[in-house]
CSV table of C-alpha atoms in Angstrom, one decimal:
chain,number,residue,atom,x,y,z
A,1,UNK,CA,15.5,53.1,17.4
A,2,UNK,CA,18.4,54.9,15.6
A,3,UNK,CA,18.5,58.1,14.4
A,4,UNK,CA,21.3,59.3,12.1
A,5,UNK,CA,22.1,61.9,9.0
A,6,UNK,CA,20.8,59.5,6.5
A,7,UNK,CA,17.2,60.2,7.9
A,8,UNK,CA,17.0,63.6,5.9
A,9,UNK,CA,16.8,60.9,2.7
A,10,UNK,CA,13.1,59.6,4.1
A,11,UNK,CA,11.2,62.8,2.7
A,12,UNK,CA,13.6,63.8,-0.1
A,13,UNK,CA,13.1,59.7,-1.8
A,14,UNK,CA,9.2,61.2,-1.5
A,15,UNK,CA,9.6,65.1,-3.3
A,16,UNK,CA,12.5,63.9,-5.0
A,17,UNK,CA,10.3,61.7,-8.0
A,18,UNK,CA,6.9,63.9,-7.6
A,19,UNK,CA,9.5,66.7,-8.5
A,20,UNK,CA,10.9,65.5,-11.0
A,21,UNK,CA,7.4,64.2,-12.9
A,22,UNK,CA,6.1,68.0,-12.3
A,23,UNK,CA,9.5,69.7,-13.7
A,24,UNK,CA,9.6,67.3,-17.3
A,25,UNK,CA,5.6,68.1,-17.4
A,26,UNK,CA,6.7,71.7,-17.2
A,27,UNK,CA,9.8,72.1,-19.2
A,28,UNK,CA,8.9,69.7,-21.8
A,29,UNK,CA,11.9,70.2,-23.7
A,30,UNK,CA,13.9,68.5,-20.9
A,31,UNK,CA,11.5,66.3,-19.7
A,32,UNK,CA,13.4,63.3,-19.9
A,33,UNK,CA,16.8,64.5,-18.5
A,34,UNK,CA,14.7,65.7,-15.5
A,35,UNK,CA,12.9,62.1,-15.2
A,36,UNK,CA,15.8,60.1,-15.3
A,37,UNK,CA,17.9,62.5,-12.9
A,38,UNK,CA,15.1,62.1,-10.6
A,39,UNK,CA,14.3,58.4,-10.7
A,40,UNK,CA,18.3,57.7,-11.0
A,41,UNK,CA,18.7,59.6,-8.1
A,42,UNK,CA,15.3,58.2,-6.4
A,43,UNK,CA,16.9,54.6,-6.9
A,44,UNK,CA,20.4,56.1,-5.6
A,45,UNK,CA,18.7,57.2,-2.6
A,46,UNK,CA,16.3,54.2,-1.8
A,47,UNK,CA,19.6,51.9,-1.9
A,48,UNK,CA,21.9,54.0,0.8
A,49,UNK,CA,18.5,53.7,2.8
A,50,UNK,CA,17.7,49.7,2.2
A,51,UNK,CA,21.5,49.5,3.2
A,52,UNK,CA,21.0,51.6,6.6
A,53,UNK,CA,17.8,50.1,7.7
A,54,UNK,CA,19.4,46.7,7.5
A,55,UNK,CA,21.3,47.5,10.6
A,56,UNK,CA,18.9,50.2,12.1
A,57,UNK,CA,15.4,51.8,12.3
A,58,UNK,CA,15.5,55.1,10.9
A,59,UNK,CA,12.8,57.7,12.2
A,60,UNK,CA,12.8,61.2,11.0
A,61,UNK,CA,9.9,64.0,12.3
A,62,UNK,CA,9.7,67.1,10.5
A,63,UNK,CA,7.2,69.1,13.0
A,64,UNK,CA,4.4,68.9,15.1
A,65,UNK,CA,1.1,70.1,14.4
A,66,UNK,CA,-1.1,70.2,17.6
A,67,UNK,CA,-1.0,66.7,18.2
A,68,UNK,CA,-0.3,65.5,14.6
A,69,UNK,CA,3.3,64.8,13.8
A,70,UNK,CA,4.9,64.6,10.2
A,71,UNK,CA,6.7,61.6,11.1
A,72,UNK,CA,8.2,59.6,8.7
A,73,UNK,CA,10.0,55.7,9.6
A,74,UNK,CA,11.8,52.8,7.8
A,75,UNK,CA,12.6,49.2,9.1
A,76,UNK,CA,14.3,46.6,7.0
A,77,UNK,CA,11.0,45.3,5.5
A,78,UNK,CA,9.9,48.6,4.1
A,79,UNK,CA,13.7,49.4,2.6
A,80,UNK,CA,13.4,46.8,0.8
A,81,UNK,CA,10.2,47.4,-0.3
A,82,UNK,CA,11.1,51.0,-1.1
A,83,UNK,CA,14.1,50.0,-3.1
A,84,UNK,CA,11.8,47.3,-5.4
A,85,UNK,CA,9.8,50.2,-6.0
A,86,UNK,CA,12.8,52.5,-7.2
A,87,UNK,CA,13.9,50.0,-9.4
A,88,UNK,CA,10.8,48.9,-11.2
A,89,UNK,CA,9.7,52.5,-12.2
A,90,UNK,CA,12.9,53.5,-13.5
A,91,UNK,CA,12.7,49.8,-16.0
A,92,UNK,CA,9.4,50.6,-16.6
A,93,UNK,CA,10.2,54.6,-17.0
A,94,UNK,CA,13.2,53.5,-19.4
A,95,UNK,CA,11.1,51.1,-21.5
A,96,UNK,CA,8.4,54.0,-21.8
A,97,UNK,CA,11.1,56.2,-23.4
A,98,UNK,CA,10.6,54.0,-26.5
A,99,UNK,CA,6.9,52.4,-26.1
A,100,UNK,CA,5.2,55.4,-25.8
A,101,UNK,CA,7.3,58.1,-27.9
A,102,UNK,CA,5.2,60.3,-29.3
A,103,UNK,CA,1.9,58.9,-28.2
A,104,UNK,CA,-1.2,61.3,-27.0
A,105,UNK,CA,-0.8,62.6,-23.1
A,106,UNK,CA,2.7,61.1,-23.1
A,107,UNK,CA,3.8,63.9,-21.1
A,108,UNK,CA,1.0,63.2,-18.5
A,109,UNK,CA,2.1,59.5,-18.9
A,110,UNK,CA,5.3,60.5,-16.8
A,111,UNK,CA,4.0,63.2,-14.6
A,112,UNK,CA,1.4,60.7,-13.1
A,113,UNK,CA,4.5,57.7,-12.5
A,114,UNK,CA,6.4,60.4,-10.6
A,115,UNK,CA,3.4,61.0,-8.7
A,116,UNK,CA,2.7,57.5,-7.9
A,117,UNK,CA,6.3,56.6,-7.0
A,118,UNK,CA,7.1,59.5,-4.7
A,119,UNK,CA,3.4,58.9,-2.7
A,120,UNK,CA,3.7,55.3,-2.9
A,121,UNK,CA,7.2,56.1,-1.1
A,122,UNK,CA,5.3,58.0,1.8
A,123,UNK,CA,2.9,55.4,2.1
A,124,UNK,CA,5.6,52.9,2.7
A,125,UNK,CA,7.6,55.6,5.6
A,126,UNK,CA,4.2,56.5,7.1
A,127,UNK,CA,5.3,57.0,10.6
A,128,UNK,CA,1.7,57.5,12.2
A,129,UNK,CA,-1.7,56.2,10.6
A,130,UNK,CA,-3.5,59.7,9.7
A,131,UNK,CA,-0.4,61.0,7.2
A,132,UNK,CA,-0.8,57.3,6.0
A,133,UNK,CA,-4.6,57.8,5.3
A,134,UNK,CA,-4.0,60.9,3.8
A,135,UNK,CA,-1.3,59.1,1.3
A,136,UNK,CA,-3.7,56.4,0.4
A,137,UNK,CA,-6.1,59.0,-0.8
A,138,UNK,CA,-3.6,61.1,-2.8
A,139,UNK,CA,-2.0,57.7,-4.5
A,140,UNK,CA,-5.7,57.0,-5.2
A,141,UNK,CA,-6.2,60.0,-6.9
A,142,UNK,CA,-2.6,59.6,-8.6
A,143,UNK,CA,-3.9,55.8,-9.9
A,144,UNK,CA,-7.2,57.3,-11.5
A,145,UNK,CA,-4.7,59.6,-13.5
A,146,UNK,CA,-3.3,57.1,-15.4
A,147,UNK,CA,-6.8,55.1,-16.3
A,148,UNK,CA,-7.5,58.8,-18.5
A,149,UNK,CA,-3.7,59.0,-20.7
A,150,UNK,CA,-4.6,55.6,-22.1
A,151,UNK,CA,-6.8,55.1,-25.4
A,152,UNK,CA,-10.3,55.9,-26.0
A,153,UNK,CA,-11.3,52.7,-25.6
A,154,UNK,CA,-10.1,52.3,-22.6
A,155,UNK,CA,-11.9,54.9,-20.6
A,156,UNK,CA,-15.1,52.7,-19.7
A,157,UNK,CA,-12.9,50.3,-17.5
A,158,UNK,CA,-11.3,53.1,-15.0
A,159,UNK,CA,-14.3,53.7,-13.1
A,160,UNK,CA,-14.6,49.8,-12.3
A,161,UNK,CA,-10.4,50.1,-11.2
A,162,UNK,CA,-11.5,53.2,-9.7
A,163,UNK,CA,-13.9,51.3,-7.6
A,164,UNK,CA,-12.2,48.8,-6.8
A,165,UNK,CA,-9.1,50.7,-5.5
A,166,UNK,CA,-11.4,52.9,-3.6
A,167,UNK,CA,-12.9,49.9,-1.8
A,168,UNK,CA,-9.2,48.3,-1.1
A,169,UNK,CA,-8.6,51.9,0.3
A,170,UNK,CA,-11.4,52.3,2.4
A,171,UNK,CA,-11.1,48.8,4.0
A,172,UNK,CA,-7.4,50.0,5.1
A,173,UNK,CA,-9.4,53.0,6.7
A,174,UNK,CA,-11.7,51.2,8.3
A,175,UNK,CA,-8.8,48.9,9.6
A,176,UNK,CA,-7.0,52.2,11.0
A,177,UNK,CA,-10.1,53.0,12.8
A,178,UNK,CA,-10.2,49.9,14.3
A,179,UNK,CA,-6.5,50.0,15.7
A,180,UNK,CA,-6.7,53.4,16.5
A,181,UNK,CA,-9.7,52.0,18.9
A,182,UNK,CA,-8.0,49.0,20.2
A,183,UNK,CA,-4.6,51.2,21.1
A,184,UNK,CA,-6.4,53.6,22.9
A,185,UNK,CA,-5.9,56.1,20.2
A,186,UNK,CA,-2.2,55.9,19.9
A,187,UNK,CA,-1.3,56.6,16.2
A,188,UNK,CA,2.3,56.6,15.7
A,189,UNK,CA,3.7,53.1,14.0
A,190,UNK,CA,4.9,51.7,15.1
A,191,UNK,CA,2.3,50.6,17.9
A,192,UNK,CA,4.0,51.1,21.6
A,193,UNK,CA,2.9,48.9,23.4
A,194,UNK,CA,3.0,46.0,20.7
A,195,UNK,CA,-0.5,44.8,19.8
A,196,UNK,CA,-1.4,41.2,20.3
A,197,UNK,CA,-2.5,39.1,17.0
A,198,UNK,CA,-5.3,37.0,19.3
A,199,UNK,CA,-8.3,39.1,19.0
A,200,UNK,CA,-10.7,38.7,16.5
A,201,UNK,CA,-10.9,42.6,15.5
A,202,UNK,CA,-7.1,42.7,15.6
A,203,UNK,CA,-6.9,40.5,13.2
A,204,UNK,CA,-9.4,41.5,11.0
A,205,UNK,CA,-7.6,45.3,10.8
């Protein structure tokens, strides 16, 4: 594992979007010069990191609490992953501009896809499975915002998405709990020493 000044990037490509969502909801007047400097610069940042992590495993830890650590890491999977992501909400951020100009809640609109890209980020450089719990729970939260900034008619269907999500979320917890058991209680990802794919409950987490 490598560590190197292109780690700092890990946390900013997660404040740097949520930032900029919360700023244009704020300032309205300059909401979409703050939401494209933010996902320009989120999509910047995610491709100097998919082009580090192809030759290195960045790790970054910003404290220790007890025996909780705000650890955040990146292989060449989840750069890659994390630079998709970038890219797709600033097309789909850019197509917005015109779809949904002057629409009800458009300002809400872009406040929940800077929410959703900047936790979806942290979900993806999770460094230890209890900050990644906690993520899945705020993007939960973040994907129920945009089931309410649609039309009235669409309001019956986001408790059924709700649901769903909420039962795709809380199988992933249940599947932490079972790793955390069959590693001893080890929680930092990723798993030292390697866990084996031939058990059943392995498996199944």
């Amino acid at each position: 594992m490598i560590e190197n000044t292109n780690v700092i990037l890990l946390p900013i490509i997660i404040v740097l979007p949520i930032a900029a969502g919360i700023l244009g909801y704020l300032i309205r007047r300059l909401r979409t010069e703050l939401d494209f400097l933010g996902f320009f610069l989120t999509v910047y940042f995610s491709i100097r990191i998919f082009l580090n992590s192809r030759s290195q495993i960045l790790s970054f830890s910003l404290g220790h609490l007890g025996d909780f650590s705000l650890r955040f890491y990146l292989d060449g999977y989840a750069g890659l992953i994390l630079l998709f992501n970038a890219i797709v909400t600033f097309l789909i951020w850019f197509y917005s501009l015109r779809a949904l100009s002057k629409t009800p809640k458009e300002n809400m609109y872009y406040l929940y896809l800077g929410l959703t890209l900047g936790v979806a980020n942290g979900v993806l450089l999770s460094g230890n499975l209890p900050l990644l719990a906690i993520l899945l729970i705020l993007i939960l939260f973040a994907q129920y915002g945009f089931f309410h900034i649609t039309k009235n008619d669409q309001y019956r269907p986001a408790p059924r998405s709700m649901a769903v999500i909420g039962m795709a979320d809380v199988l992933m917890l249940l599947g932490m709990i079972i790793l955390l058991i069959k590693t001893g209680g080890h929680w930092n990802i990723p798993f030292e020493p390697a866990i084996s794919l031939t058990g059943f409950w392995t498996i199944l987490a």
